[in-house]
Amino acid sequence: MKRYFIFLAAVALFTAVIWGLIFVKTQGVLLEVIFFDVGQGDSILIKTPYEQTMLVDGGPDNRVLNKLGDHLPPLQKRIDIVILTHPHADHVTGLVEVLKRYDVGVVIMSAAYLKTDIYGEFLKTLRDKNTSIIFAKAGQALHFGPKMDVDILWPERNKLDLFGGYNESFGMAGNDVNDDSVVTKMSFGDFALLMTGDATSAVEKQLLAYGNGLRADILKVGHHGSKYSSSLEFLKLVQPQASIIEVGARNRYGHPAPATLDRLKNFSPQGADQLLKSETFGVERPQAENISIFRTDKDSDIKVLSNGYTTSIFKEK
């Protein structure tokens, strides 16, 4: 079965018309994924067709709170699942206030440890709120409803309870907690999204063992598009039609790296020329020959809507 992608800029009137058509087409059964523009950091909100919510990372500050307020109903104060991919400040900081202000069902997290004030505050808040914790391990899976699952692909194994005092990273690159990032693949019908946290090429090399199991329509590019992510070998297995980079404007790290952008721009996913239909909603669109690249520093919030067959990507800017 062919899958169709629609790439749209969110011009207000145009977006309203398109959204109406999408909702009619999908009869209200939609997966919604919003990649928040939180500067130099990651934060992703997932709203399932079955009315669950999941937040992946919280960004480098409390901007995530305003984003959640914009995208959740005013009275909704519950988030079913929070995933912390790893304990760096640009992923964990916003989660402290999220835990304090929302009823969080469970936190799934890397068991990598980092001795920093903000991560210590995060752990303390987990204890104070008595929040349920699951340490991520490859092979675990979350089932949200018919045809919707999230599989944990990495890390390979978890560690002892953080609160028991075991605090040494087992990351493949010494103490680089980026390489302990929780990597997940979300599937809904024929649609798949691969989210890689800050995983580097060292982790990508290990993930190659999944073979075609890595296939995904959209790739959340690892480590903000650093030169150590999105290797060619990895892209060949994932075969993404679109990539999304969460990155801050004019950041001091030079993300995304020119080499990574070149790999993405020059990679031609198999069958991509069949995925974009120029006649969709009467709007002329070029056929996709290379990976479409979206960036929060240029596009602001990026929204993905899918009914498991047709997928649309909206840019705020």
PDB file of C-alpha atoms in Angstrom:
ATOM      1  CA  MET A   1       0.000   0.000   0.000  1.00  0.00           C
ATOM      2  CA  LYS A   2       1.355   3.403  -0.941  1.00  0.00           C
ATOM      3  CA  ARG A   3       1.652   6.082   1.701  1.00  0.00           C
ATOM      4  CA  TYR A   4       1.217   9.736   0.889  1.00  0.00           C
ATOM      5  CA  PHE A   5       3.021  12.718   2.352  1.00  0.00           C
ATOM      6  CA  ILE A   6       1.847  16.290   2.168  1.00  0.00           C
ATOM      7  CA  PHE A   7       4.275  19.065   3.093  1.00  0.00           C
ATOM      8  CA  LEU A   8       2.577  22.326   4.005  1.00  0.00           C
ATOM      9  CA  ALA A   9       3.572  25.748   5.307  1.00  0.00           C
ATOM     10  CA  ALA A  10       1.191  26.887   8.023  1.00  0.00           C
ATOM     11  CA  VAL A  11      -0.200  30.059   6.496  1.00  0.00           C
ATOM     12  CA  ALA A  12      -3.237  30.749   8.671  1.00  0.00           C
ATOM     13  CA  LEU A  13      -6.139  30.653   6.201  1.00  0.00           C
ATOM     14  CA  PHE A  14      -4.522  28.007   4.045  1.00  0.00           C
ATOM     15  CA  THR A  15      -3.850  25.817   7.066  1.00  0.00           C
ATOM     16  CA  ALA A  16      -7.417  26.076   8.315  1.00  0.00           C
ATOM     17  CA  VAL A  17      -8.753  24.861   4.971  1.00  0.00           C
ATOM     18  CA  ILE A  18      -6.266  22.019   4.749  1.00  0.00           C
ATOM     19  CA  TRP A  19      -6.929  20.872   8.306  1.00  0.00           C
ATOM     20  CA  GLY A  20     -10.648  20.728   7.577  1.00  0.00           C
ATOM     21  CA  LEU A  21     -10.022  18.502   4.592  1.00  0.00           C
ATOM     22  CA  ILE A  22      -7.717  16.265   6.549  1.00  0.00           C
ATOM     23  CA  PHE A  23     -10.206  15.772   9.360  1.00  0.00           C
ATOM     24  CA  VAL A  24     -12.946  14.862   6.893  1.00  0.00           C
ATOM     25  CA  LYS A  25     -10.631  12.481   5.097  1.00  0.00           C
ATOM     26  CA  THR A  26      -9.500  10.704   8.260  1.00  0.00           C
ATOM     27  CA  GLN A  27     -12.820  10.782  10.116  1.00  0.00           C
ATOM     28  CA  GLY A  28     -11.159  12.230  13.197  1.00  0.00           C
ATOM     29  CA  VAL A  29      -8.739   9.344  13.841  1.00  0.00           C
ATOM     30  CA  LEU A  30      -5.421  11.173  13.844  1.00  0.00           C
ATOM     31  CA  LEU A  31      -2.009  10.866  15.386  1.00  0.00           C
ATOM     32  CA  GLU A  32      -0.591  14.303  16.183  1.00  0.00           C
ATOM     33  CA  VAL A  33       3.095  14.935  16.878  1.00  0.00           C
ATOM     34  CA  ILE A  34       4.387  18.432  17.633  1.00  0.00           C
ATOM     35  CA  PHE A  35       8.104  19.144  17.633  1.00  0.00           C
ATOM     36  CA  PHE A  36       8.335  22.169  19.900  1.00  0.00           C
ATOM     37  CA  ASP A  37      10.633  25.062  19.126  1.00  0.00           C
ATOM     38  CA  VAL A  38      12.321  25.367  22.524  1.00  0.00           C
ATOM     39  CA  GLY A  39      15.651  26.702  21.315  1.00  0.00           C
ATOM     40  CA  GLN A  40      18.737  24.512  21.576  1.00  0.00           C
ATOM     41  CA  GLY A  41      17.046  21.412  22.953  1.00  0.00           C
ATOM     42  CA  ASP A  42      14.446  18.738  22.346  1.00  0.00           C
ATOM     43  CA  SER A  43      10.794  18.540  23.316  1.00  0.00           C
ATOM     44  CA  ILE A  44       8.143  16.554  21.443  1.00  0.00           C
ATOM     45  CA  LEU A  45       4.449  16.219  22.306  1.00  0.00           C
ATOM     46  CA  ILE A  46       2.538  13.192  21.020  1.00  0.00           C
ATOM     47  CA  LYS A  47      -1.258  13.061  21.087  1.00  0.00           C
ATOM     48  CA  THR A  48      -2.486   9.622  20.107  1.00  0.00           C
ATOM     49  CA  PRO A  49      -5.734   8.832  18.274  1.00  0.00           C
ATOM     50  CA  TYR A  50      -6.820   7.147  21.507  1.00  0.00           C
ATOM     51  CA  GLU A  51      -6.617  10.302  23.631  1.00  0.00           C
ATOM     52  CA  GLN A  52      -3.324   9.541  25.370  1.00  0.00           C
ATOM     53  CA  THR A  53      -0.533  12.083  25.645  1.00  0.00           C
ATOM     54  CA  MET A  54       3.218  11.513  25.705  1.00  0.00           C
ATOM     55  CA  LEU A  55       5.985  14.092  26.102  1.00  0.00           C
ATOM     56  CA  VAL A  56       9.501  13.245  24.941  1.00  0.00           C
ATOM     57  CA  ASP A  57      12.034  15.521  26.682  1.00  0.00           C
ATOM     58  CA  GLY A  58      11.399  18.979  28.073  1.00  0.00           C
ATOM     59  CA  GLY A  59      13.954  21.276  26.486  1.00  0.00           C
ATOM     60  CA  PRO A  60      16.501  23.626  28.087  1.00  0.00           C
ATOM     61  CA  ASP A  61      14.113  25.851  30.078  1.00  0.00           C
ATOM     62  CA  ASN A  62      10.441  26.328  30.910  1.00  0.00           C
ATOM     63  CA  ARG A  63       9.275  27.305  27.421  1.00  0.00           C
ATOM     64  CA  VAL A  64       7.761  23.839  27.212  1.00  0.00           C
ATOM     65  CA  LEU A  65       5.044  24.950  29.656  1.00  0.00           C
ATOM     66  CA  ASN A  66       3.749  27.587  27.230  1.00  0.00           C
ATOM     67  CA  LYS A  67       3.921  25.082  24.398  1.00  0.00           C
ATOM     68  CA  LEU A  68       1.884  22.549  26.359  1.00  0.00           C
ATOM     69  CA  GLY A  69      -0.616  25.266  27.197  1.00  0.00           C
ATOM     70  CA  ASP A  70      -0.973  26.032  23.499  1.00  0.00           C
ATOM     71  CA  HIS A  71      -1.485  22.429  22.414  1.00  0.00           C
ATOM     72  CA  LEU A  72      -3.421  20.800  25.263  1.00  0.00           C
ATOM     73  CA  PRO A  73      -6.985  21.612  26.381  1.00  0.00           C
ATOM     74  CA  PRO A  74      -7.051  24.320  29.099  1.00  0.00           C
ATOM     75  CA  LEU A  75      -8.211  21.970  31.840  1.00  0.00           C
ATOM     76  CA  GLN A  76      -5.974  19.045  30.925  1.00  0.00           C
ATOM     77  CA  LYS A  77      -3.379  18.586  33.643  1.00  0.00           C
ATOM     78  CA  ARG A  78      -2.405  15.002  32.928  1.00  0.00           C
ATOM     79  CA  ILE A  79       0.349  13.659  30.718  1.00  0.00           C
ATOM     80  CA  ASP A  80       0.221   9.890  30.514  1.00  0.00           C
ATOM     81  CA  ILE A  81       3.872   9.244  29.673  1.00  0.00           C
ATOM     82  CA  VAL A  82       7.031  11.325  29.855  1.00  0.00           C
ATOM     83  CA  ILE A  83      10.195  10.021  28.213  1.00  0.00           C
ATOM     84  CA  LEU A  84      13.543  11.512  29.200  1.00  0.00           C
ATOM     85  CA  THR A  85      15.986  10.379  26.551  1.00  0.00           C
ATOM     86  CA  HIS A  86      19.056  11.275  28.638  1.00  0.00           C
ATOM     87  CA  PRO A  87      19.986  13.669  31.463  1.00  0.00           C
ATOM     88  CA  HIS A  88      21.588  16.592  29.625  1.00  0.00           C
ATOM     89  CA  ALA A  89      20.154  19.988  30.572  1.00  0.00           C
ATOM     90  CA  ASP A  90      18.784  20.731  27.095  1.00  0.00           C
ATOM     91  CA  HIS A  91      16.482  17.729  27.441  1.00  0.00           C
ATOM     92  CA  VAL A  92      15.668  17.538  31.162  1.00  0.00           C
ATOM     93  CA  THR A  93      15.365  21.125  32.429  1.00  0.00           C
ATOM     94  CA  GLY A  94      11.774  21.784  31.381  1.00  0.00           C
ATOM     95  CA  LEU A  95      10.617  18.448  32.762  1.00  0.00           C
ATOM     96  CA  VAL A  96      11.131  19.574  36.359  1.00  0.00           C
ATOM     97  CA  GLU A  97       8.253  22.052  36.169  1.00  0.00           C
ATOM     98  CA  VAL A  98       6.221  19.671  34.013  1.00  0.00           C
ATOM     99  CA  LEU A  99       6.397  17.106  36.825  1.00  0.00           C
ATOM    100  CA  LYS A 100       5.377  19.726  39.368  1.00  0.00           C
ATOM    101  CA  ARG A 101       2.439  21.094  37.384  1.00  0.00           C
ATOM    102  CA  TYR A 102       1.066  18.024  35.633  1.00  0.00           C
ATOM    103  CA  ASP A 103      -0.149  14.646  36.802  1.00  0.00           C
ATOM    104  CA  VAL A 104       2.377  12.409  35.037  1.00  0.00           C
ATOM    105  CA  GLY A 105       1.416   8.749  34.796  1.00  0.00           C
ATOM    106  CA  VAL A 106       4.887   7.289  34.302  1.00  0.00           C
ATOM    107  CA  VAL A 107       8.387   8.477  33.430  1.00  0.00           C
ATOM    108  CA  ILE A 108      10.426   6.305  31.084  1.00  0.00           C
ATOM    109  CA  MET A 109      14.058   7.276  31.222  1.00  0.00           C
ATOM    110  CA  SER A 110      17.589   6.346  30.426  1.00  0.00           C
ATOM    111  CA  ALA A 111      19.348   5.042  33.502  1.00  0.00           C
ATOM    112  CA  ALA A 112      22.450   7.038  32.580  1.00  0.00           C
ATOM    113  CA  TYR A 113      23.496   9.265  35.460  1.00  0.00           C
ATOM    114  CA  LEU A 114      24.848  12.800  35.304  1.00  0.00           C
ATOM    115  CA  LYS A 115      25.922  14.717  38.395  1.00  0.00           C
ATOM    116  CA  THR A 116      24.405  18.127  37.716  1.00  0.00           C
ATOM    117  CA  ASP A 117      22.147  20.389  39.760  1.00  0.00           C
ATOM    118  CA  ILE A 118      19.277  20.266  37.280  1.00  0.00           C
ATOM    119  CA  TYR A 119      19.335  16.493  36.936  1.00  0.00           C
ATOM    120  CA  GLY A 120      19.506  16.180  40.711  1.00  0.00           C
ATOM    121  CA  GLU A 121      16.436  18.411  40.963  1.00  0.00           C
ATOM    122  CA  PHE A 122      14.658  16.251  38.403  1.00  0.00           C
ATOM    123  CA  LEU A 123      15.377  13.098  40.424  1.00  0.00           C
ATOM    124  CA  LYS A 124      14.276  14.792  43.643  1.00  0.00           C
ATOM    125  CA  THR A 125      11.020  15.886  42.024  1.00  0.00           C
ATOM    126  CA  LEU A 126      10.384  12.323  40.884  1.00  0.00           C
ATOM    127  CA  ARG A 127      10.795  11.153  44.476  1.00  0.00           C
ATOM    128  CA  ASP A 128       8.724  13.970  45.950  1.00  0.00           C
ATOM    129  CA  LYS A 129       5.861  13.336  43.530  1.00  0.00           C
ATOM    130  CA  ASN A 130       6.194   9.566  43.909  1.00  0.00           C
ATOM    131  CA  THR A 131       6.119   9.274  40.130  1.00  0.00           C
ATOM    132  CA  SER A 132       6.304   5.799  38.625  1.00  0.00           C
ATOM    133  CA  ILE A 133       9.580   5.165  36.792  1.00  0.00           C
ATOM    134  CA  ILE A 134      10.584   2.678  34.123  1.00  0.00           C
ATOM    135  CA  PHE A 135      14.204   2.471  33.043  1.00  0.00           C
ATOM    136  CA  ALA A 136      14.265   2.107  29.278  1.00  0.00           C
ATOM    137  CA  LYS A 137      15.646  -1.046  27.746  1.00  0.00           C
ATOM    138  CA  ALA A 138      15.671  -2.319  24.172  1.00  0.00           C
ATOM    139  CA  GLY A 139      12.827  -4.767  23.633  1.00  0.00           C
ATOM    140  CA  GLN A 140      10.264  -2.887  25.701  1.00  0.00           C
ATOM    141  CA  ALA A 141       7.156  -1.653  23.903  1.00  0.00           C
ATOM    142  CA  LEU A 142       4.195   0.607  24.590  1.00  0.00           C
ATOM    143  CA  HIS A 143       0.828  -0.310  23.092  1.00  0.00           C
ATOM    144  CA  PHE A 144      -1.576   2.602  22.766  1.00  0.00           C
ATOM    145  CA  GLY A 145      -4.373   1.033  20.757  1.00  0.00           C
ATOM    146  CA  PRO A 146      -5.115  -0.666  17.432  1.00  0.00           C
ATOM    147  CA  LYS A 147      -2.122  -0.359  15.108  1.00  0.00           C
ATOM    148  CA  MET A 148      -0.249   2.057  17.382  1.00  0.00           C
ATOM    149  CA  ASP A 149       2.883   1.090  19.281  1.00  0.00           C
ATOM    150  CA  VAL A 150       6.128   2.630  20.477  1.00  0.00           C
ATOM    151  CA  ASP A 151       9.115   0.284  20.525  1.00  0.00           C
ATOM    152  CA  ILE A 152      12.245   1.038  22.530  1.00  0.00           C
ATOM    153  CA  LEU A 153      15.292   0.213  20.427  1.00  0.00           C
ATOM    154  CA  TRP A 154      18.048   1.559  22.690  1.00  0.00           C
ATOM    155  CA  PRO A 155      19.753   1.423  25.216  1.00  0.00           C
ATOM    156  CA  GLU A 156      20.656  -2.246  25.131  1.00  0.00           C
ATOM    157  CA  ARG A 157      20.307  -2.752  28.843  1.00  0.00           C
ATOM    158  CA  ASN A 158      19.345  -0.750  31.870  1.00  0.00           C
ATOM    159  CA  LYS A 159      21.256  -0.169  35.060  1.00  0.00           C
ATOM    160  CA  LEU A 160      20.550  -0.463  38.744  1.00  0.00           C
ATOM    161  CA  ASP A 161      18.140   1.903  40.462  1.00  0.00           C
ATOM    162  CA  LEU A 162      19.579   5.430  40.435  1.00  0.00           C
ATOM    163  CA  PHE A 163      18.255   6.032  43.898  1.00  0.00           C
ATOM    164  CA  GLY A 164      20.247   3.075  45.198  1.00  0.00           C
ATOM    165  CA  GLY A 165      23.464   4.923  44.474  1.00  0.00           C
ATOM    166  CA  TYR A 166      24.636   3.249  41.263  1.00  0.00           C
ATOM    167  CA  ASN A 167      25.758   6.213  39.214  1.00  0.00           C
ATOM    168  CA  GLU A 168      28.287   5.100  36.630  1.00  0.00           C
ATOM    169  CA  SER A 169      27.454   5.435  32.974  1.00  0.00           C
ATOM    170  CA  PHE A 170      27.759   2.317  30.863  1.00  0.00           C
ATOM    171  CA  GLY A 171      27.695   4.344  27.642  1.00  0.00           C
ATOM    172  CA  MET A 172      29.658   2.875  24.767  1.00  0.00           C
ATOM    173  CA  ALA A 173      31.701   6.051  24.470  1.00  0.00           C
ATOM    174  CA  GLY A 174      32.948   6.113  28.037  1.00  0.00           C
ATOM    175  CA  ASN A 175      30.857   8.544  30.054  1.00  0.00           C
ATOM    176  CA  ASP A 176      29.069  10.147  27.098  1.00  0.00           C
ATOM    177  CA  VAL A 177      25.435   9.978  28.177  1.00  0.00           C
ATOM    178  CA  ASN A 178      24.395  10.890  24.631  1.00  0.00           C
ATOM    179  CA  ASP A 179      25.140   7.284  23.796  1.00  0.00           C
ATOM    180  CA  ASP A 180      22.704   6.145  26.469  1.00  0.00           C
ATOM    181  CA  SER A 181      19.877   8.063  24.775  1.00  0.00           C
ATOM    182  CA  VAL A 182      16.506   6.359  24.619  1.00  0.00           C
ATOM    183  CA  VAL A 183      15.781   5.610  20.957  1.00  0.00           C
ATOM    184  CA  THR A 184      12.176   4.848  20.034  1.00  0.00           C
ATOM    185  CA  LYS A 185      10.234   3.911  16.929  1.00  0.00           C
ATOM    186  CA  MET A 186       6.586   4.907  16.904  1.00  0.00           C
ATOM    187  CA  SER A 187       4.257   3.126  14.488  1.00  0.00           C
ATOM    188  CA  PHE A 188       0.666   3.952  13.588  1.00  0.00           C
ATOM    189  CA  GLY A 189      -0.720   1.908  10.738  1.00  0.00           C
ATOM    190  CA  ASP A 190       1.699   2.312   7.833  1.00  0.00           C
ATOM    191  CA  PHE A 191       3.322   5.391   9.361  1.00  0.00           C
ATOM    192  CA  ALA A 192       6.552   5.264  11.385  1.00  0.00           C
ATOM    193  CA  LEU A 193       8.598   7.895  13.220  1.00  0.00           C
ATOM    194  CA  LEU A 194      12.100   7.227  14.550  1.00  0.00           C
ATOM    195  CA  MET A 195      13.177   9.400  17.503  1.00  0.00           C
ATOM    196  CA  THR A 196      16.839   9.192  18.426  1.00  0.00           C
ATOM    197  CA  GLY A 197      17.449  11.663  21.257  1.00  0.00           C
ATOM    198  CA  ASP A 198      21.109  12.675  21.122  1.00  0.00           C
ATOM    199  CA  ALA A 199      22.331   9.310  19.862  1.00  0.00           C
ATOM    200  CA  THR A 200      25.550   9.581  17.879  1.00  0.00           C
ATOM    201  CA  SER A 201      26.997   7.497  15.072  1.00  0.00           C
ATOM    202  CA  ALA A 202      28.372   5.056  17.679  1.00  0.00           C
ATOM    203  CA  VAL A 203      24.805   4.149  18.660  1.00  0.00           C
ATOM    204  CA  GLU A 204      23.614   4.274  15.060  1.00  0.00           C
ATOM    205  CA  LYS A 205      26.216   1.638  14.223  1.00  0.00           C
ATOM    206  CA  GLN A 206      24.734  -0.666  16.864  1.00  0.00           C
ATOM    207  CA  LEU A 207      21.194   0.041  15.672  1.00  0.00           C
ATOM    208  CA  LEU A 208      22.075  -1.244  12.201  1.00  0.00           C
ATOM    209  CA  ALA A 209      21.476  -4.711  13.637  1.00  0.00           C
ATOM    210  CA  TYR A 210      17.729  -4.000  13.391  1.00  0.00           C
ATOM    211  CA  GLY A 211      17.997  -4.031   9.603  1.00  0.00           C
ATOM    212  CA  ASN A 212      14.724  -3.093   7.942  1.00  0.00           C
ATOM    213  CA  GLY A 213      13.205  -2.737  11.401  1.00  0.00           C
ATOM    214  CA  LEU A 214      14.673   0.774  11.393  1.00  0.00           C
ATOM    215  CA  ARG A 215      12.536   1.855   8.424  1.00  0.00           C
ATOM    216  CA  ALA A 216      10.688   5.065   9.221  1.00  0.00           C
ATOM    217  CA  ASP A 217       8.907   7.739   7.235  1.00  0.00           C
ATOM    218  CA  ILE A 218      10.207  10.553   9.441  1.00  0.00           C
ATOM    219  CA  LEU A 219      13.530  10.708  11.275  1.00  0.00           C
ATOM    220  CA  LYS A 220      14.004  12.973  14.278  1.00  0.00           C
ATOM    221  CA  VAL A 221      17.653  13.686  13.567  1.00  0.00           C
ATOM    222  CA  GLY A 222      19.994  12.752  16.404  1.00  0.00           C
ATOM    223  CA  HIS A 223      21.891  15.260  18.534  1.00  0.00           C
ATOM    224  CA  HIS A 224      20.459  18.381  16.908  1.00  0.00           C
ATOM    225  CA  GLY A 225      22.091  17.496  13.610  1.00  0.00           C
ATOM    226  CA  SER A 226      25.652  17.296  14.902  1.00  0.00           C
ATOM    227  CA  LYS A 227      28.332  15.928  12.602  1.00  0.00           C
ATOM    228  CA  TYR A 228      28.344  12.753  14.692  1.00  0.00           C
ATOM    229  CA  SER A 229      24.753  11.804  13.791  1.00  0.00           C
ATOM    230  CA  SER A 230      22.845  10.556  10.746  1.00  0.00           C
ATOM    231  CA  SER A 231      25.584   8.509   9.139  1.00  0.00           C
ATOM    232  CA  LEU A 232      25.032   7.390   5.562  1.00  0.00           C
ATOM    233  CA  GLU A 233      24.819   3.735   6.622  1.00  0.00           C
ATOM    234  CA  PHE A 234      22.097   4.654   9.100  1.00  0.00           C
ATOM    235  CA  LEU A 235      20.113   6.657   6.547  1.00  0.00           C
ATOM    236  CA  LYS A 236      20.268   3.762   4.098  1.00  0.00           C
ATOM    237  CA  LEU A 237      18.394   1.555   6.554  1.00  0.00           C
ATOM    238  CA  VAL A 238      15.966   4.154   7.893  1.00  0.00           C
ATOM    239  CA  GLN A 239      15.028   5.454   4.414  1.00  0.00           C
ATOM    240  CA  PRO A 240      13.255   8.539   5.788  1.00  0.00           C
ATOM    241  CA  GLN A 241      11.122  10.680   3.517  1.00  0.00           C
ATOM    242  CA  ALA A 242      11.461  13.636   5.889  1.00  0.00           C
ATOM    243  CA  SER A 243      13.807  14.647   8.682  1.00  0.00           C
ATOM    244  CA  ILE A 244      13.197  16.995  11.600  1.00  0.00           C
ATOM    245  CA  ILE A 245      16.016  18.765  13.425  1.00  0.00           C
ATOM    246  CA  GLU A 246      15.338  20.342  16.820  1.00  0.00           C
ATOM    247  CA  VAL A 247      17.901  23.103  17.131  1.00  0.00           C
ATOM    248  CA  GLY A 248      18.313  26.656  18.397  1.00  0.00           C
ATOM    249  CA  ALA A 249      18.987  29.597  16.106  1.00  0.00           C
ATOM    250  CA  ARG A 250      22.630  30.694  15.982  1.00  0.00           C
ATOM    251  CA  ASN A 251      23.605  28.174  18.648  1.00  0.00           C
ATOM    252  CA  ARG A 252      27.214  28.038  19.835  1.00  0.00           C
ATOM    253  CA  TYR A 253      27.676  24.437  18.707  1.00  0.00           C
ATOM    254  CA  GLY A 254      27.203  25.125  15.017  1.00  0.00           C
ATOM    255  CA  HIS A 255      24.253  22.721  14.836  1.00  0.00           C
ATOM    256  CA  PRO A 256      23.146  21.433  12.453  1.00  0.00           C
ATOM    257  CA  ALA A 257      26.539  20.582  11.019  1.00  0.00           C
ATOM    258  CA  PRO A 258      27.022  21.288   7.295  1.00  0.00           C
ATOM    259  CA  ALA A 259      28.214  17.704   6.783  1.00  0.00           C
ATOM    260  CA  THR A 260      25.005  16.314   8.290  1.00  0.00           C
ATOM    261  CA  LEU A 261      22.842  18.636   6.213  1.00  0.00           C
ATOM    262  CA  ASP A 262      24.724  17.554   3.106  1.00  0.00           C
ATOM    263  CA  ARG A 263      24.109  13.879   3.888  1.00  0.00           C
ATOM    264  CA  LEU A 264      20.411  14.534   4.346  1.00  0.00           C
ATOM    265  CA  LYS A 265      20.096  16.754   1.276  1.00  0.00           C
ATOM    266  CA  ASN A 266      21.936  14.340  -0.984  1.00  0.00           C
ATOM    267  CA  PHE A 267      20.264  11.140   0.193  1.00  0.00           C
ATOM    268  CA  SER A 268      17.502   9.784  -2.045  1.00  0.00           C
ATOM    269  CA  PRO A 269      15.086   7.490  -0.188  1.00  0.00           C
ATOM    270  CA  GLN A 270      13.789   4.546  -2.176  1.00  0.00           C
ATOM    271  CA  GLY A 271      10.388   5.160  -3.725  1.00  0.00           C
ATOM    272  CA  ALA A 272      10.223   8.750  -2.512  1.00  0.00           C
ATOM    273  CA  ASP A 273       8.988   9.959  -5.902  1.00  0.00           C
ATOM    274  CA  GLN A 274       5.747   8.072  -5.267  1.00  0.00           C
ATOM    275  CA  LEU A 275       4.986   9.666  -1.910  1.00  0.00           C
ATOM    276  CA  LEU A 276       4.179  13.250  -2.825  1.00  0.00           C
ATOM    277  CA  LYS A 277       1.136  13.885  -4.987  1.00  0.00           C
ATOM    278  CA  SER A 278       1.103  17.258  -6.706  1.00  0.00           C
ATOM    279  CA  GLU A 279      -2.655  17.231  -7.092  1.00  0.00           C
ATOM    280  CA  THR A 280      -3.284  16.973  -3.350  1.00  0.00           C
ATOM    281  CA  PHE A 281      -5.834  19.669  -2.420  1.00  0.00           C
ATOM    282  CA  GLY A 282      -5.140  21.247  -5.802  1.00  0.00           C
ATOM    283  CA  VAL A 283      -1.728  22.524  -4.700  1.00  0.00           C
ATOM    284  CA  GLU A 284       1.236  22.033  -6.978  1.00  0.00           C
ATOM    285  CA  ARG A 285       4.042  20.202  -5.161  1.00  0.00           C
ATOM    286  CA  PRO A 286       7.301  18.914  -6.627  1.00  0.00           C
ATOM    287  CA  GLN A 287       7.926  15.224  -6.335  1.00  0.00           C
ATOM    288  CA  ALA A 288      10.281  14.292  -3.508  1.00  0.00           C
ATOM    289  CA  GLU A 289      13.654  13.143  -4.748  1.00  0.00           C
ATOM    290  CA  ASN A 290      15.592  13.746  -1.543  1.00  0.00           C
ATOM    291  CA  ILE A 291      14.834  13.893   2.151  1.00  0.00           C
ATOM    292  CA  SER A 292      12.746  16.926   3.097  1.00  0.00           C
ATOM    293  CA  ILE A 293      14.439  18.773   5.970  1.00  0.00           C
ATOM    294  CA  PHE A 294      12.517  20.651   8.662  1.00  0.00           C
ATOM    295  CA  ARG A 295      14.222  22.681  11.403  1.00  0.00           C
ATOM    296  CA  THR A 296      12.742  24.300  14.486  1.00  0.00           C
ATOM    297  CA  ASP A 297      15.186  27.224  14.248  1.00  0.00           C
ATOM    298  CA  LYS A 298      13.763  28.117  10.829  1.00  0.00           C
ATOM    299  CA  ASP A 299      10.260  26.617  10.894  1.00  0.00           C
ATOM    300  CA  SER A 300       9.407  27.074  14.608  1.00  0.00           C
ATOM    301  CA  ASP A 301       6.944  24.412  15.848  1.00  0.00           C
ATOM    302  CA  ILE A 302       6.556  21.521  13.415  1.00  0.00           C
ATOM    303  CA  LYS A 303       3.364  19.481  13.460  1.00  0.00           C
ATOM    304  CA  VAL A 304       2.880  16.023  11.972  1.00  0.00           C
ATOM    305  CA  LEU A 305      -0.617  14.640  11.436  1.00  0.00           C
ATOM    306  CA  SER A 306      -1.210  11.080  10.275  1.00  0.00           C
ATOM    307  CA  ASN A 307      -4.115   8.697   9.949  1.00  0.00           C
ATOM    308  CA  GLY A 308      -1.687   5.831   9.419  1.00  0.00           C
ATOM    309  CA  TYR A 309      -1.842   6.193   5.653  1.00  0.00           C
ATOM    310  CA  THR A 310      -1.737   9.875   4.719  1.00  0.00           C
ATOM    311  CA  THR A 311       0.743  12.043   6.614  1.00  0.00           C
ATOM    312  CA  SER A 312       0.947  15.843   6.597  1.00  0.00           C
ATOM    313  CA  ILE A 313       3.707  18.055   7.958  1.00  0.00           C
ATOM    314  CA  PHE A 314       2.966  21.655   8.928  1.00  0.00           C
ATOM    315  CA  LYS A 315       5.433  24.435   9.659  1.00  0.00           C
ATOM    316  CA  GLU A 316       4.527  27.305  11.958  1.00  0.00           C
ATOM    317  CA  LYS A 317       6.616  29.714   9.876  1.00  0.00           C
TER     318      LYS A 317
END
